[in-house]
Rosetta silent file (secondary structure, phi, psi, omega in degrees, C-alpha in Angstrom):
SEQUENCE: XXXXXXXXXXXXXXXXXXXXXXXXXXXXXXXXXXXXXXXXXXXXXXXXXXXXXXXXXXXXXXXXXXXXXXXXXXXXXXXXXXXXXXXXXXXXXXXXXXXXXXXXXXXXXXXXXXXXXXXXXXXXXXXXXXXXXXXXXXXXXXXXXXXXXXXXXXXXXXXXXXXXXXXXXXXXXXXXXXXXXXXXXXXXXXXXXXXXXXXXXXXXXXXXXXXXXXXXXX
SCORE:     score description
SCORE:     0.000 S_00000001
   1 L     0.000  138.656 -145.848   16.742   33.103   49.012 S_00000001
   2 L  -115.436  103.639  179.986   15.744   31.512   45.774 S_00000001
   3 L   -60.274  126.928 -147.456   12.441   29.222   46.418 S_00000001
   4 L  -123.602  -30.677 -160.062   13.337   25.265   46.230 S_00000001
   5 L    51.240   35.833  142.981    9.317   24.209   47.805 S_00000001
   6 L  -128.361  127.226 -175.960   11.291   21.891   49.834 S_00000001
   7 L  -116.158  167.334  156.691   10.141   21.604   53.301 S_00000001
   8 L  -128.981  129.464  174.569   10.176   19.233   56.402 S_00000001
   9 L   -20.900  149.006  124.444    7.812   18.633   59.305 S_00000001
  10 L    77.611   25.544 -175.581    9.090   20.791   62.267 S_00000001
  11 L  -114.417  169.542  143.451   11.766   22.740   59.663 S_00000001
  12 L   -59.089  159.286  178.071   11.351   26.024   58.256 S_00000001
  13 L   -91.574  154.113 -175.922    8.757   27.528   55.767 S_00000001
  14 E  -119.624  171.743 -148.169    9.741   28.636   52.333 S_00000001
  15 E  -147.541  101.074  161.121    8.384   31.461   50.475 S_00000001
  16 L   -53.516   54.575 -139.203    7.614   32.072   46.798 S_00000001
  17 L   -87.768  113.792  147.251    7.484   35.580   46.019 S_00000001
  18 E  -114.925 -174.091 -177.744    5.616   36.671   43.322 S_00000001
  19 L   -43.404  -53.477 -169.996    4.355   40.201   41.923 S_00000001
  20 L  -104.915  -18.009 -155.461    1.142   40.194   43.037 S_00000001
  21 E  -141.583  154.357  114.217    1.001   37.092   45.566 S_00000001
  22 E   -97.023  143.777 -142.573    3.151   35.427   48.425 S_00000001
  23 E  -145.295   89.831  179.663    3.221   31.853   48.575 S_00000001
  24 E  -100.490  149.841  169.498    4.515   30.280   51.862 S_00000001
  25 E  -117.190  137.436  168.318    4.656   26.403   52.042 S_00000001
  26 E  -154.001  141.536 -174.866    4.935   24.445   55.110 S_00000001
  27 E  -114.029  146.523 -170.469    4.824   20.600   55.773 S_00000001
  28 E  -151.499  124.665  170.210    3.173   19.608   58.844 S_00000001
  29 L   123.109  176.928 -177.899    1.962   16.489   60.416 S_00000001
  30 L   -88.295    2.586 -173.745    3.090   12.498   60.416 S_00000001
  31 L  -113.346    5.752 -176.433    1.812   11.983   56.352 S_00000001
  32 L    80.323   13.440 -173.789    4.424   15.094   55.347 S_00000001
  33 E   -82.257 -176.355 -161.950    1.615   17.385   54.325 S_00000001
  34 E  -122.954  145.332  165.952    2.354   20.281   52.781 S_00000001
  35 E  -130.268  169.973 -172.496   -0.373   23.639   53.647 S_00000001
  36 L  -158.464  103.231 -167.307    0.299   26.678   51.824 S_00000001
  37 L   -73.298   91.107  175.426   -0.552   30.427   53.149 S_00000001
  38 E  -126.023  153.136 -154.726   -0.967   32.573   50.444 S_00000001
  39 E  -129.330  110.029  157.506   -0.992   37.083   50.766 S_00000001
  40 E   -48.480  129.868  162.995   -2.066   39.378   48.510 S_00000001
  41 L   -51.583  -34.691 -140.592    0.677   41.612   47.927 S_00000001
  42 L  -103.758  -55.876  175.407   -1.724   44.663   47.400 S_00000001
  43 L   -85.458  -40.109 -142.920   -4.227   44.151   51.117 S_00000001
  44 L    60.987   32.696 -176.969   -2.108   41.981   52.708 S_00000001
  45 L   -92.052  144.310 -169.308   -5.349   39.700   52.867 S_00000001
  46 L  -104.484 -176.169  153.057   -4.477   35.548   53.631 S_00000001
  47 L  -166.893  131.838 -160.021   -6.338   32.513   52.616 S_00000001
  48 E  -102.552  141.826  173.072   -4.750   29.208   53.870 S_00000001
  49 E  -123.081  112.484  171.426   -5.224   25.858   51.432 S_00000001
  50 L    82.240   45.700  172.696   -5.339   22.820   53.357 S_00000001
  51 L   -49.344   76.713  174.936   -5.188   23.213   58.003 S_00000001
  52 L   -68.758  -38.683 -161.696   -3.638   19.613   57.288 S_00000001
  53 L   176.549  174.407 -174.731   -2.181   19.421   61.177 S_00000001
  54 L    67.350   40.339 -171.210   -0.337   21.410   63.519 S_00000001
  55 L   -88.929   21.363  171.313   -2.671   24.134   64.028 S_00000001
  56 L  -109.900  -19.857  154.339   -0.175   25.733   66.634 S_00000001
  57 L   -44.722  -66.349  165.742    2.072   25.808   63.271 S_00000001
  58 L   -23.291  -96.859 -171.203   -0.504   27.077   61.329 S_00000001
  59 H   -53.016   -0.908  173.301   -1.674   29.587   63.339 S_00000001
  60 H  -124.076   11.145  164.447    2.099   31.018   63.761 S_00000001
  61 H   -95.772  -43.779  159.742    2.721   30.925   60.457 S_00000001
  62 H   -14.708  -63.317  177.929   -0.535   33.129   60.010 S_00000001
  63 L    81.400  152.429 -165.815    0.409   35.482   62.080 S_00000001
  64 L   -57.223  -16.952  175.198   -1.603   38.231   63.583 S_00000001
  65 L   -63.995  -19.416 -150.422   -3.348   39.446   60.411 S_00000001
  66 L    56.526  166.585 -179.932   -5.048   36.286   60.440 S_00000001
  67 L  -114.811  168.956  179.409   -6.657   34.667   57.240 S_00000001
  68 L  -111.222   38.795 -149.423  -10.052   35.374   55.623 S_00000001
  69 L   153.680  115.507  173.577  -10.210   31.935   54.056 S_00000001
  70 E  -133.153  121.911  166.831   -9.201   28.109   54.517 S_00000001
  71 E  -116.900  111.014  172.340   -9.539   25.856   51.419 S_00000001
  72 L   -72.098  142.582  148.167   -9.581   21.909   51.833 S_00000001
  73 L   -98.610   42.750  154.185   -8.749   20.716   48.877 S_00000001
  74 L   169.434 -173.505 -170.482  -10.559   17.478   49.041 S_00000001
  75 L  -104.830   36.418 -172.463  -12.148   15.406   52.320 S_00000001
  76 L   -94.140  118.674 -178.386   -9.106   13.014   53.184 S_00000001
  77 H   -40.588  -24.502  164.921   -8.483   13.361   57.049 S_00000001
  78 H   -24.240  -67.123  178.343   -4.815   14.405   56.327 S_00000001
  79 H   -40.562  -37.162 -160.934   -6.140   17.481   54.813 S_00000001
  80 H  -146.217   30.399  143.583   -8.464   19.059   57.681 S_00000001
  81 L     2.813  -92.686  177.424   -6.738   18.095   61.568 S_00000001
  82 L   -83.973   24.122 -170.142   -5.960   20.962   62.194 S_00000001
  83 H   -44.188  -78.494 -175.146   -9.226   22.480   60.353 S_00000001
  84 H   -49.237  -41.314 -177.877  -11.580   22.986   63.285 S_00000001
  85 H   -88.012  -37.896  173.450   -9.101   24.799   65.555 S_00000001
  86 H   -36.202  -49.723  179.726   -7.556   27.073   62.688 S_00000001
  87 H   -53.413  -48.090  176.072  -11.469   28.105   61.857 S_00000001
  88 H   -65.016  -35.235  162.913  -11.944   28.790   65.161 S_00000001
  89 H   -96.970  -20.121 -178.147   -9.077   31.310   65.995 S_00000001
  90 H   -73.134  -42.156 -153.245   -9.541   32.823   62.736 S_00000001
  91 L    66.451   14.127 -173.402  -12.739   33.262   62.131 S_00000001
  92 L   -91.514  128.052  146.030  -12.457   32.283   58.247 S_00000001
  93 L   -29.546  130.585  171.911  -14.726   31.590   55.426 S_00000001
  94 E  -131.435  154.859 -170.016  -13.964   27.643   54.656 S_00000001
  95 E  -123.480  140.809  152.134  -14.330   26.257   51.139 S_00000001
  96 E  -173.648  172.135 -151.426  -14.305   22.630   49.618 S_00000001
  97 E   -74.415  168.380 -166.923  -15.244   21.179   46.547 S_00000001
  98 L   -78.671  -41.621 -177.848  -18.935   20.529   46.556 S_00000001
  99 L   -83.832    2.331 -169.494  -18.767   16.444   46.509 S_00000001
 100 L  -127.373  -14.868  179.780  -16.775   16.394   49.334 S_00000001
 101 L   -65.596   -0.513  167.513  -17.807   19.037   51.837 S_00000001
 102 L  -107.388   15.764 -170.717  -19.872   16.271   53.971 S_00000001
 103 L  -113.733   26.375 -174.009  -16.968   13.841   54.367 S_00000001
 104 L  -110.989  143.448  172.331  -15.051   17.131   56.153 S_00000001
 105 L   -94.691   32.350  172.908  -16.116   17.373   59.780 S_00000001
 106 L  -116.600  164.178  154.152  -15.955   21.244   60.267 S_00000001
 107 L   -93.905  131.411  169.916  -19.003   23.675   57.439 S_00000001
 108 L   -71.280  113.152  172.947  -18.120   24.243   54.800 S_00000001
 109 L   -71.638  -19.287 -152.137  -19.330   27.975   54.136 S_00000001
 110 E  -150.716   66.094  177.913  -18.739   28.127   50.260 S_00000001
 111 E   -43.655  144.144 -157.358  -19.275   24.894   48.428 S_00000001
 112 E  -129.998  128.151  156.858  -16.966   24.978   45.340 S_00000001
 113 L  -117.590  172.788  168.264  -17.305   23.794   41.533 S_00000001
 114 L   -45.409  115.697  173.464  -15.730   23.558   38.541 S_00000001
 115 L   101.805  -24.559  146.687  -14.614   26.934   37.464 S_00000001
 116 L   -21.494  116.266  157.847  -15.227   28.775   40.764 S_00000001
 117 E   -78.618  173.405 -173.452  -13.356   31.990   41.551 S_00000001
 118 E  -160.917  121.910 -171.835  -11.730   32.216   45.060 S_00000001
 119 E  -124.114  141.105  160.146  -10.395   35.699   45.732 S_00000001
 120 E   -98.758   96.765 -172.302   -7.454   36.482   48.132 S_00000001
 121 L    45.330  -94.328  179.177   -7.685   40.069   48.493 S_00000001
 122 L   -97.212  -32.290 -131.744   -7.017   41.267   44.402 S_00000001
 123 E  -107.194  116.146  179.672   -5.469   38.294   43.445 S_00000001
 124 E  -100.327  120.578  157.511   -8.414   35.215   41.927 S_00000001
 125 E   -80.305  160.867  172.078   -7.712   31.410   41.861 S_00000001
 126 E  -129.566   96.399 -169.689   -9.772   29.387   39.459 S_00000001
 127 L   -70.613  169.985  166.884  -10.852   25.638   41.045 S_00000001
 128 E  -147.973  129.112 -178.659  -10.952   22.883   39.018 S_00000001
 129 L   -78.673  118.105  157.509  -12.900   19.759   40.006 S_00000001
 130 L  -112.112  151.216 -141.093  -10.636   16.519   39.500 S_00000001
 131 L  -131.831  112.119  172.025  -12.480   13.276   39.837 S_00000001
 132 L   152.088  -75.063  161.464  -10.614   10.486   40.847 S_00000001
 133 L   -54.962  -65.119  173.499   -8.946   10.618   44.483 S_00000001
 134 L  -127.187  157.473  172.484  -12.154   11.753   45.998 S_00000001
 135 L   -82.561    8.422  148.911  -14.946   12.524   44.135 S_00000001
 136 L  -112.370   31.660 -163.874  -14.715   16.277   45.171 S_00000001
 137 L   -69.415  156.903  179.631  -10.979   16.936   45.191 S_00000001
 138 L  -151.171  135.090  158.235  -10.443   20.891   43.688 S_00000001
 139 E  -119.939  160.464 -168.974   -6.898   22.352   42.563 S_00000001
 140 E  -110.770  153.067  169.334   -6.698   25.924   42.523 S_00000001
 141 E  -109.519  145.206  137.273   -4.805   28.223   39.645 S_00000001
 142 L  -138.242  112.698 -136.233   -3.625   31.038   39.904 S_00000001
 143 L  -100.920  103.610  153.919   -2.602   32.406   36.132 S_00000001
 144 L   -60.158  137.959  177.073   -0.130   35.121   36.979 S_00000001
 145 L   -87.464   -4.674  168.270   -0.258   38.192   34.951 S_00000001
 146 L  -105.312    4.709 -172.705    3.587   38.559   35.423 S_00000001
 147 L  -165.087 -130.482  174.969    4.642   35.456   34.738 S_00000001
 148 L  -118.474  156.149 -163.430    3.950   31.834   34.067 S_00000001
 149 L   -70.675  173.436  176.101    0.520   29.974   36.279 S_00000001
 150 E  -139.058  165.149 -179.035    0.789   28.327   39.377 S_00000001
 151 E  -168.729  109.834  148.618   -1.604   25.317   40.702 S_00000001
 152 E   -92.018  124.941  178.233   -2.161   23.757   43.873 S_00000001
 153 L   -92.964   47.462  166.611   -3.588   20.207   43.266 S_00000001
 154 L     0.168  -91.970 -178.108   -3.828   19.095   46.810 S_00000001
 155 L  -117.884   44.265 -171.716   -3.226   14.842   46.504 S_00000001
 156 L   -90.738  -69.360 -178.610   -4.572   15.132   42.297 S_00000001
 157 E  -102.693  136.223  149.636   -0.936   15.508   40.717 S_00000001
 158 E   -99.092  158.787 -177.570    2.446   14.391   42.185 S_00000001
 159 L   -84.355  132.176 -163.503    5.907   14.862   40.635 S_00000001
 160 L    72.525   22.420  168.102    5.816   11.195   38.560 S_00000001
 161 E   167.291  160.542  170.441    1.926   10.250   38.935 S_00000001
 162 E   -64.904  152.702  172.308   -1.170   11.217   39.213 S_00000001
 163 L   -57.977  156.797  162.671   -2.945   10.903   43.426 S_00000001
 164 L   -55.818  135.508  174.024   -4.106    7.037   44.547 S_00000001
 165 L  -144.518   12.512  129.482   -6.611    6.057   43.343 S_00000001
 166 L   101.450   29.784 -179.936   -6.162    2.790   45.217 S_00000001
 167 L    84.858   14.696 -164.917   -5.907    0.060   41.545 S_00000001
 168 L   -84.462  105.672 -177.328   -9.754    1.189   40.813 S_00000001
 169 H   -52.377  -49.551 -144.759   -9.585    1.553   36.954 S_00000001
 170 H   -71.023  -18.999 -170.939  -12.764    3.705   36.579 S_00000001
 171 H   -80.325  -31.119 -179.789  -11.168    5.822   39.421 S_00000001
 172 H   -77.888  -73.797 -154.083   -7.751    6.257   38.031 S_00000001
 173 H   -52.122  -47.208  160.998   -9.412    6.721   33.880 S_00000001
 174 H   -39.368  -30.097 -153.052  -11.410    9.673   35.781 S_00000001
 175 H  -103.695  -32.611 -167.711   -8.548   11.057   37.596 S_00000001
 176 H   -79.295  -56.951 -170.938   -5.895   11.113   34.567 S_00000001
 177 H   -37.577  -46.602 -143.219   -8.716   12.152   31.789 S_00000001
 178 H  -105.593   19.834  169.134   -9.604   15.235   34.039 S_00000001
 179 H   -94.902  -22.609 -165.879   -5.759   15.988   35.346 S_00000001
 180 H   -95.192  -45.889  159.220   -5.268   15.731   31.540 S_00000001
 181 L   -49.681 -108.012  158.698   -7.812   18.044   30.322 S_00000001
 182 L   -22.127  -50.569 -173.684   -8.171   20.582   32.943 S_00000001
 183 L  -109.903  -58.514 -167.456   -4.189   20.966   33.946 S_00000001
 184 H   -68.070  -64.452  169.309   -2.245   19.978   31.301 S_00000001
 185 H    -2.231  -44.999 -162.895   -4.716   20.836   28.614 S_00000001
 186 H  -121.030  -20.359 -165.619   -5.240   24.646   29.708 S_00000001
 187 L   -99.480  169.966  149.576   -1.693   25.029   31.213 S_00000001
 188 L   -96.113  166.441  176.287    1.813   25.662   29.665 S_00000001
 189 L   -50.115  -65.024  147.970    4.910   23.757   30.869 S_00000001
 190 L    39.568  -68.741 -156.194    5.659   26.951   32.865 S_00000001
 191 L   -46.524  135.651 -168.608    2.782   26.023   35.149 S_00000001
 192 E   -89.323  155.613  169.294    4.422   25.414   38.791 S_00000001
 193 E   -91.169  104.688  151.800    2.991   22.465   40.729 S_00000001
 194 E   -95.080  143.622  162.911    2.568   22.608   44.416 S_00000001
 195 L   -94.701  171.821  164.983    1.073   18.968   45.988 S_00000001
 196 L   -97.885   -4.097  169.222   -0.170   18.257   49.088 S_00000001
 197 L  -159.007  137.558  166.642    2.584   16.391   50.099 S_00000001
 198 L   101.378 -153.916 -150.350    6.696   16.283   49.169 S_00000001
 199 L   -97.035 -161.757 -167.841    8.348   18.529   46.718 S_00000001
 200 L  -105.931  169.888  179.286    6.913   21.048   43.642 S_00000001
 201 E  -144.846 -174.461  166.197    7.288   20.158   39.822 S_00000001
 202 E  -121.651  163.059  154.963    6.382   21.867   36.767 S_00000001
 203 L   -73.517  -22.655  139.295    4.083   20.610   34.216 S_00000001
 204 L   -78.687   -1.248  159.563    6.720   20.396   31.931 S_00000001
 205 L   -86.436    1.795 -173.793    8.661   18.523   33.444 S_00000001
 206 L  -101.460  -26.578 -127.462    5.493   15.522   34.171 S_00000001
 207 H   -79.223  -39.970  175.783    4.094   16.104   30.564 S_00000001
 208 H   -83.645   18.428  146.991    6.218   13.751   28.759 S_00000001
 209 H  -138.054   45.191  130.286    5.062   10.733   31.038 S_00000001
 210 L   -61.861  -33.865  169.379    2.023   10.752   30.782 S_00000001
 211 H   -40.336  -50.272  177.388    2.054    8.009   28.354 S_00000001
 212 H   -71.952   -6.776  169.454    3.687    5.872   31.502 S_00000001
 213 H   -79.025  -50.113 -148.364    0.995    6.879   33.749 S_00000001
 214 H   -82.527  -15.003 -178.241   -2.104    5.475   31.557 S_00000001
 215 L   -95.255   -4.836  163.185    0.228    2.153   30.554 S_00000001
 216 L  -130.815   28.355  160.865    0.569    1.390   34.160 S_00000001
 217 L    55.876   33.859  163.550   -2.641    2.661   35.645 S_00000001
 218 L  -158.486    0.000    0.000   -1.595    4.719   38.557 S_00000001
């Protein structure tokens, strides 16, 4: 089956296959979030981004290998539900951006900054610190060597806008400059989009409205 990244609470998960990586998506919870289970191809080692809710979900889309790794990517209760029980059957290393690891209520083993690797078995993500939604929000890359990059941006980019940043100019002029910079700036159109909640985009396809984000400030 030919990967769409559209899910629904209490539907099946879809599955990305790439060379090196698998990339399951699943939305879980009453906000729609989306978490997303991704397996080196080479160990068959997991790391989970975002135990949003559901952790009887979770944990059965895991599966008996278990994961070595759960990354919030930022501290918005949405995000980390199911955190504490996921951690807990697992046993996993937990990550979150550095400005944000005291507003999550499980520890954080591995505070994260700008520019941080995060390894899944062979296969390295690169965070990036966006500013703006929380002050520690992190999206992760991962620049395939077979293909074109991928990036989850937990609630930083949506397909048509940028995350809430609730009408706060200085919060939104933070959030676009370093969404602007950081992702489009370093990415090609290629690069796929996963969110933390609803469906994927590319960056070419948001690139040409950006102009329409910064003249209407969200």
């Amino acid at each position: 089956m030919t990967y769409s990244g559209e899910v629904t609470v209490g539907g099946p998960a879809d599955v990305h296959e790439l060379t090196d990586l698998m990339i399951t998506k699943i939305a879980v919870g009453p906000m729609n979030n989306n978490a997303y289970l991704l397996r080196c191809r080479a160990t068959d080692e997991q790391l989970l981004i975002d135990a949003a809710n559901d952790a009887e979900t979770l944990l059965g889309t895991i599966g008996d290998d278990g994961i070595a790794s759960v990354v919030t990517t930022h501290q918005h209760g949405d995000h980390w539900q199911a955190l504490a029980e996921v951690v807990t059957a697992t046993r996993s290393r937990t990550y979150a951006g550095r400005e944000d690891a005291d507003g999550i209520p499980v520890a954080t083993d591995v505070l994260v900054d700008d520019g941080d690797t995060i390894r899944v078995g062979q296969v390295e993500l690169t965070a990036r610190h966006l500013v703006g939604h929380t002050p520690g929000s992190i999206a992760l890359v991962y620049d395939d060597p077979h293909g074109h990059p991928h990036v989850f941006t937990g609630d930083c980019l949506f397909p048509g806008g940028v995350g809430n940043t609730w009408k706060n100019p200085e919060a939104f002029a933070s959030l676009i400059h370093d969404v602007e910079t950081k992702i489009f700036g370093t990415l090609p159109d290629e690069t796929w989009v996963y969110p933390g909640h609803g469906n994927d985009t590319t960056l070419g396809a948001e690139r040409p409205h950006l102009p329409e984000w910064h003249a209407r400030g969200w």
